CSV table of C-alpha atoms in Angstrom, one decimal:
chain,number,residue,atom,x,y,z
A,223,MET,CA,30.0,-3.5,-0.1
A,224,LEU,CA,29.6,-2.0,-3.2
A,225,HIS,CA,26.5,0.3,-3.6
A,226,ILE,CA,25.0,2.2,-6.5
A,227,ILE,CA,25.1,6.0,-5.6
A,228,TRP,CA,22.0,7.5,-7.0
A,229,ASN,CA,22.4,11.1,-7.7
A,230,PRO,CA,20.6,12.2,-10.5
A,231,ASP,CA,19.7,15.8,-11.5
A,232,LYS,CA,15.8,16.3,-11.1
A,233,VAL,CA,15.7,18.4,-14.3
A,234,ALA,CA,15.7,17.0,-17.5
A,235,PHE,CA,15.4,19.8,-19.7
A,236,SER,CA,14.5,23.5,-19.7
A,237,ILE,CA,11.9,25.5,-22.0
A,238,LEU,CA,11.9,29.3,-22.2
A,239,GLY,CA,13.4,29.3,-18.7
A,240,HIS,CA,11.4,26.9,-17.0
A,241,ASP,CA,12.4,23.1,-15.9
A,242,VAL,CA,10.8,20.4,-16.9
A,243,VAL,CA,11.6,17.5,-14.3
A,244,TRP,CA,12.0,13.8,-14.7
A,245,TYR,CA,8.9,13.0,-12.8
A,246,GLY,CA,6.7,14.8,-14.7
A,247,VAL,CA,8.3,13.4,-18.3
A,248,MET,CA,7.7,10.1,-16.9
A,249,TRP,CA,4.2,10.6,-16.1
A,250,VAL,CA,3.8,12.2,-19.7
A,251,ILE,CA,5.6,9.0,-21.5
A,252,GLY,CA,3.5,6.7,-19.4
A,253,LEU,CA,0.2,8.3,-20.4
A,254,ALA,CA,1.3,8.7,-23.8
A,255,LEU,CA,2.0,4.9,-24.1
A,256,ALA,CA,-1.2,3.9,-22.4
A,257,TYR,CA,-3.1,6.0,-24.9
A,258,VAL,CA,-1.4,4.0,-28.0
A,259,VAL,CA,-2.1,0.9,-26.3
A,260,VAL,CA,-5.8,1.8,-25.9
A,261,LEU,CA,-6.2,3.6,-29.2
A,262,LYS,CA,-5.1,0.3,-30.6
A,263,LEU,CA,-7.3,-2.1,-28.3
A,264,TYR,CA,-10.3,0.3,-29.9
A,265,LYS,CA,-9.5,0.0,-33.5
A,266,ASP,CA,-9.2,-4.0,-33.0
A,267,GLN,CA,-12.7,-3.8,-31.2
A,268,GLN,CA,-14.0,-1.5,-33.8
A,269,ILE,CA,-15.2,1.1,-31.2
A,270,ALA,CA,-15.7,4.4,-33.0
A,271,ASP,CA,-13.1,6.9,-32.9
A,272,GLU,CA,-15.6,9.6,-31.2
A,273,LYS,CA,-15.7,7.6,-28.2
A,274,PHE,CA,-12.2,7.0,-28.0
A,275,ASP,CA,-11.5,11.0,-28.4
A,276,PRO,CA,-12.6,12.0,-24.7
A,277,LEU,CA,-11.0,9.3,-22.8
A,278,PHE,CA,-7.5,10.5,-22.1
A,279,ILE,CA,-8.9,13.8,-20.6
A,280,TYR,CA,-11.4,11.8,-18.2
A,281,CYS,CA,-8.3,9.2,-17.1
A,282,PHE,CA,-5.5,12.3,-16.9
A,283,CYS,CA,-8.2,14.3,-14.8
A,284,GLY,CA,-9.4,11.0,-12.6
A,285,ILE,CA,-5.7,9.8,-12.0
A,286,LEU,CA,-4.3,13.2,-11.1
A,287,LEU,CA,-7.0,14.3,-8.8
A,288,GLY,CA,-7.3,10.9,-7.5
A,289,ALA,CA,-3.8,10.6,-6.7
A,290,ARG,CA,-3.6,14.0,-5.2
A,291,LEU,CA,-6.7,13.8,-3.4
A,292,GLY,CA,-5.6,10.3,-2.0
A,293,HIS,CA,-2.3,11.3,-0.9
A,294,CYS,CA,-3.6,14.4,1.1
A,295,LEU,CA,-6.7,12.7,2.8
A,296,LEU,CA,-4.9,9.3,3.3
A,297,TYR,CA,-1.8,10.3,4.6
A,298,GLU,CA,-1.4,14.2,5.3
A,299,PRO,CA,-5.2,14.8,6.6
A,300,GLY,CA,-4.3,17.0,9.6
A,301,TYR,CA,-2.2,19.4,7.4
A,302,PHE,CA,-4.2,19.5,4.2
A,303,LEU,CA,-7.6,20.1,6.0
A,304,THR,CA,-6.3,23.2,7.2
A,305,HIS,CA,-4.7,24.1,3.6
A,306,PRO,CA,-7.1,23.0,1.8
A,307,LEU,CA,-6.1,25.1,-1.3
A,308,GLU,CA,-2.5,23.4,-1.6
A,309,MET,CA,-4.7,20.2,-2.0
A,310,LEU,CA,-5.8,21.1,-5.5
A,311,LEU,CA,-3.3,23.6,-6.5
A,312,PRO,CA,0.4,22.9,-7.2
A,313,ILE,CA,1.3,25.7,-4.5
A,314,LYS,CA,2.5,26.0,-0.8
A,315,GLN,CA,2.6,28.6,1.6
A,316,MET,CA,5.7,29.5,3.2
A,317,PRO,CA,6.5,30.0,6.8
A,318,GLU,CA,7.8,33.5,5.9
A,319,GLY,CA,4.5,34.7,3.9
A,320,GLY,CA,3.9,34.0,0.1
A,321,TRP,CA,3.1,31.1,-1.8
A,322,ARG,CA,5.7,29.1,-3.9
A,323,CYS,CA,5.0,26.8,-7.0
A,324,THR,CA,6.1,23.3,-6.0
A,325,GLY,CA,4.4,21.1,-8.2
A,326,TYR,CA,2.2,18.0,-6.7
A,327,ALA,CA,4.4,17.1,-3.8
A,328,GLY,CA,2.5,13.9,-3.1
A,329,LEU,CA,0.6,11.4,-5.3
A,330,ALA,CA,-0.8,8.0,-3.8
A,331,SER,CA,-1.7,5.3,-6.3
A,332,HIS,CA,-4.5,4.1,-4.2
A,333,GLY,CA,-6.4,7.3,-5.1
A,334,GLY,CA,-5.4,7.5,-8.5
A,335,THR,CA,-6.8,3.8,-9.0
A,336,LEU,CA,-10.1,5.0,-7.3
A,337,GLY,CA,-10.1,8.6,-9.2
A,338,LEU,CA,-9.6,6.5,-12.7
A,339,ILE,CA,-12.5,3.9,-11.9
A,340,ILE,CA,-15.2,6.9,-11.1
A,341,ALA,CA,-13.8,9.1,-14.1
A,342,LEU,CA,-14.4,5.9,-16.4
A,343,TRP,CA,-17.6,5.7,-15.0
A,344,LEU,CA,-18.3,9.3,-16.2
A,345,TYR,CA,-16.8,8.5,-19.4
A,346,VAL,CA,-19.2,5.6,-19.8
A,347,ARG,CA,-22.4,7.6,-18.9
A,348,LYS,CA,-21.1,10.0,-21.7
A,349,THR,CA,-20.2,7.6,-24.6
A,350,GLY,CA,-22.8,4.8,-23.6
A,351,LEU,CA,-19.8,2.2,-23.8
A,352,ASN,CA,-20.2,-1.0,-21.4
A,353,TRP,CA,-18.3,-0.2,-18.2
A,354,MET,CA,-16.6,-3.2,-18.2
A,355,ARG,CA,-15.3,-2.9,-21.6
A,356,VAL,CA,-14.1,0.1,-21.1
A,357,MET,CA,-12.4,-0.8,-17.5
A,358,ASP,CA,-10.6,-4.5,-19.3
A,359,ASN,CA,-9.3,-2.0,-22.1
A,360,ILE,CA,-7.5,0.3,-19.6
A,361,ALA,CA,-6.6,-2.2,-17.4
A,362,VAL,CA,-4.2,-4.0,-20.5
A,363,ALA,CA,-2.2,-0.4,-20.5
A,364,THR,CA,-2.1,0.4,-17.2
A,365,PRO,CA,0.9,-1.8,-16.4
A,366,ILE,CA,3.2,0.6,-18.5
A,367,THR,CA,1.9,3.8,-17.1
A,368,ALA,CA,2.5,2.2,-13.6
A,369,CYS,CA,5.8,1.7,-14.4
A,370,PHE,CA,6.9,5.1,-15.8
A,371,ILE,CA,5.4,6.7,-12.7
A,372,ARG,CA,7.6,4.5,-10.3
A,373,LEU,CA,10.5,5.5,-12.4
A,374,GLY,CA,9.8,9.1,-11.9
A,375,ASN,CA,9.8,8.1,-8.1
A,376,LEU,CA,13.0,7.1,-8.7
A,377,MET,CA,14.2,10.0,-10.3
A,378,ASN,CA,12.7,12.2,-7.4
A,379,SER,CA,14.4,9.7,-4.6
A,380,GLU,CA,11.1,9.3,-3.0
A,381,ILE,CA,9.3,6.5,-1.6
A,382,VAL,CA,12.2,4.8,-1.0
A,383,GLY,CA,13.2,1.4,0.8
A,384,LYS,CA,14.1,0.6,3.9
A,385,PRO,CA,18.1,0.4,4.8
A,386,THR,CA,20.1,-2.6,3.5
A,387,ASP,CA,23.8,-4.5,3.1
A,388,SER,CA,22.5,-5.6,-0.3
A,389,PRO,CA,24.4,-5.0,-3.4
A,390,LEU,CA,20.9,-4.1,-4.9
A,391,GLY,CA,21.3,-1.0,-2.5
A,392,PHE,CA,20.6,2.6,-3.5
A,393,VAL,CA,22.5,5.4,-1.9
A,394,PHE,CA,19.9,8.4,-2.1
A,395,VAL,CA,22.5,11.4,-1.8
A,396,GLN,CA,19.7,13.7,-2.6
A,397,ASN,CA,17.9,12.8,0.7
A,398,GLY,CA,21.2,13.6,2.6
A,399,GLU,CA,21.8,10.0,3.2
A,400,ASP,CA,25.3,8.1,3.3
A,401,PHE,CA,23.7,4.6,3.4
A,402,ALA,CA,22.0,2.3,1.2
A,403,ARG,CA,18.6,1.4,0.8
A,404,TYR,CA,16.2,-1.0,-1.3
A,405,PRO,CA,15.0,0.8,-4.4
A,406,GLY,CA,11.5,-0.1,-3.9
A,407,GLN,CA,10.4,2.3,-6.6
A,408,LEU,CA,12.6,0.5,-9.3
A,409,PHE,CA,11.4,-3.1,-8.0
A,410,GLU,CA,7.5,-2.0,-8.6
A,411,ALA,CA,8.6,-0.3,-11.8
A,412,ALA,CA,10.2,-3.7,-13.4
A,413,PHE,CA,7.0,-5.9,-12.0
A,414,TYR,CA,4.5,-3.7,-13.7
A,415,LEU,CA,6.8,-3.7,-16.9
A,416,LEU,CA,6.6,-7.6,-16.6
A,417,LEU,CA,3.3,-7.4,-16.4
A,418,PHE,CA,2.5,-5.1,-19.8
A,419,PRO,CA,3.3,-8.0,-21.8
A,420,ILE,CA,1.7,-10.6,-20.0
A,421,GLY,CA,-1.4,-8.1,-20.4
A,422,LEU,CA,-1.0,-8.2,-24.3
A,423,TRP,CA,-0.6,-11.9,-24.2
A,424,LEU,CA,-3.8,-12.5,-22.3
A,425,TYR,CA,-5.8,-10.1,-24.6
A,426,ARG,CA,-4.8,-11.9,-27.6
A,427,HIS,CA,-5.5,-15.3,-26.4
A,428,TYR,CA,-8.4,-14.5,-24.3
A,429,LYS,CA,-10.0,-11.5,-26.3
A,430,THR,CA,-13.5,-13.0,-25.7
A,431,LYS,CA,-12.9,-11.8,-22.3
A,432,VAL,CA,-13.2,-8.2,-22.8
A,433,GLY,CA,-16.2,-7.0,-21.3
A,434,THR,CA,-16.5,-9.4,-18.5
A,435,GLY,CA,-14.2,-7.5,-15.8
A,436,PHE,CA,-11.4,-10.4,-16.3
A,437,PHE,CA,-8.6,-7.9,-17.2
A,438,PHE,CA,-9.5,-5.3,-14.9
A,439,GLY,CA,-9.6,-8.1,-12.0
A,440,TRP,CA,-6.3,-9.3,-13.2
A,441,VAL,CA,-4.4,-6.3,-13.2
A,442,LEU,CA,-5.9,-5.0,-9.7
A,443,THR,CA,-5.2,-8.0,-7.9
A,444,CYS,CA,-1.8,-8.6,-9.6
A,445,ILE,CA,-0.8,-4.9,-8.7
A,446,PHE,CA,-1.7,-4.6,-5.3
A,447,THR,CA,-1.0,-7.7,-4.3
A,448,PHE,CA,2.5,-6.7,-5.3
A,449,ARG,CA,2.1,-3.6,-3.7
A,450,PHE,CA,1.3,-5.1,-0.4
A,451,PHE,CA,4.3,-7.2,-0.2
A,452,ILE,CA,6.8,-4.8,-1.3
A,453,GLU,CA,5.8,-2.7,1.1
A,454,PHE,CA,7.8,-4.9,3.7
A,455,LEU,CA,11.1,-3.4,1.9
A,456,LYS,CA,9.8,0.2,1.8
A,457,ASP,CA,10.1,2.8,4.5
A,458,VAL,CA,6.8,4.7,5.6
A,459,GLN,CA,5.9,7.6,3.8
A,460,GLU,CA,4.7,9.3,7.1
A,461,PRO,CA,6.0,9.0,10.4
A,462,TRP,CA,2.6,8.5,12.3
A,463,GLU,CA,3.0,4.8,10.2
A,464,LEU,CA,5.5,3.7,12.5
A,465,ASP,CA,2.8,3.4,15.2
A,466,MET,CA,0.7,1.3,13.1
A,467,VAL,CA,3.0,-1.0,12.0
A,468,SER,CA,4.3,-1.5,15.5
A,469,ALA,CA,0.3,-2.1,16.2
A,470,ILE,CA,-0.3,-4.4,13.5
A,471,GLY,CA,2.7,-5.1,11.8
A,472,LEU,CA,1.1,-3.3,8.3
A,473,ASN,CA,1.5,0.1,7.1
A,474,GLN,CA,-1.2,2.5,5.7
A,475,GLY,CA,-0.1,1.5,1.8
A,476,GLN,CA,-0.8,-2.2,2.8
A,477,MET,CA,-4.1,-1.5,4.2
A,478,LEU,CA,-5.4,0.3,1.5
A,479,SER,CA,-4.3,-2.1,-0.8
A,480,ILE,CA,-6.1,-5.2,0.7
A,481,PRO,CA,-9.8,-3.7,-0.5
A,482,PHE,CA,-8.1,-3.5,-4.0
A,483,VAL,CA,-6.7,-7.3,-4.0
A,484,LEU,CA,-10.2,-8.5,-2.9
A,485,VAL,CA,-12.1,-6.4,-5.6
A,486,GLY,CA,-9.7,-7.3,-8.1
A,487,ALA,CA,-10.2,-11.5,-6.9
A,488,TYR,CA,-14.0,-11.1,-7.2
A,489,CYS,CA,-13.7,-9.5,-10.8
A,490,TRP,CA,-10.9,-11.7,-12.1
A,491,ILE,CA,-13.1,-14.8,-11.1
A,492,GLY,CA,-16.2,-13.2,-12.4
A,493,GLY,CA,-18.2,-12.5,-9.6
A,494,LYS,CA,-21.9,-12.0,-10.0
A,495,TYR,CA,-22.0,-8.1,-10.2
A,496,CYS,CA,-19.1,-8.3,-12.6
A,497,ARG,CA,-21.5,-10.5,-15.0
A,498,LYS,CA,-24.4,-8.0,-14.3
A,499,LEU,CA,-22.4,-5.1,-15.4
A,500,GLY,CA,-20.6,-6.8,-18.1
A,501,GLU,CA,-21.4,-7.8,-21.9
A,502,LYS,CA,-22.7,-10.9,-22.2
A,503,HIS,CA,-20.6,-13.6,-23.9
């Protein structure tokens, strides 16, 4: 059976002797594309430029801190609660002593989503914009960022799928393996890429729903519903999840996806609190 041998160089290029890895490049591309999309949405809705200017900083910090803390506290709490400095700084204490800069090895999408929501709440307090309008605008751009983040995971040969004999399988050579696995990261990236033009189409045809939570609910429901089911093809991220899967048939990522799906569905159908927090139409 033919499989795809996956063994890319993690380093995209070097600047002044410092390596720039593909994972970081993909993050930058994803965030830059979202920046352009939301800028165009703000202009289309005639929102003042000065209210857009601080948005990127809030989103970047919220996603990064949320994703990092989410991984540390939800997947490896035993280690990171005894190494708190490593939660916030891209360093690792070495067994032989001293510290090494490793980058942020471990980011969780559930934590990143929650961190983004909190950051946007702080942003609307500063700018006075309606919270649901901001959430809906960010939601339209979210899939393209999520797509590139998963492509970054693929370049890192991380968040891999379960072993497979399918011709769709990837052999992740950098993980020291000689057998194929489902490329779960690529499946997710492809789905998010599909969601992005759908979101733009919905915006063009249902623009009056911006500010109701419709787009926020739609993207939250779609992303985490897909995330729930794709986890059946993915390997667990931490060994202790094997006991969880044996006990209830679900892993940590699936358990964490359920509340996001429920909140998303509630907002998508226009729940009472969404109408309360949203703009009147």
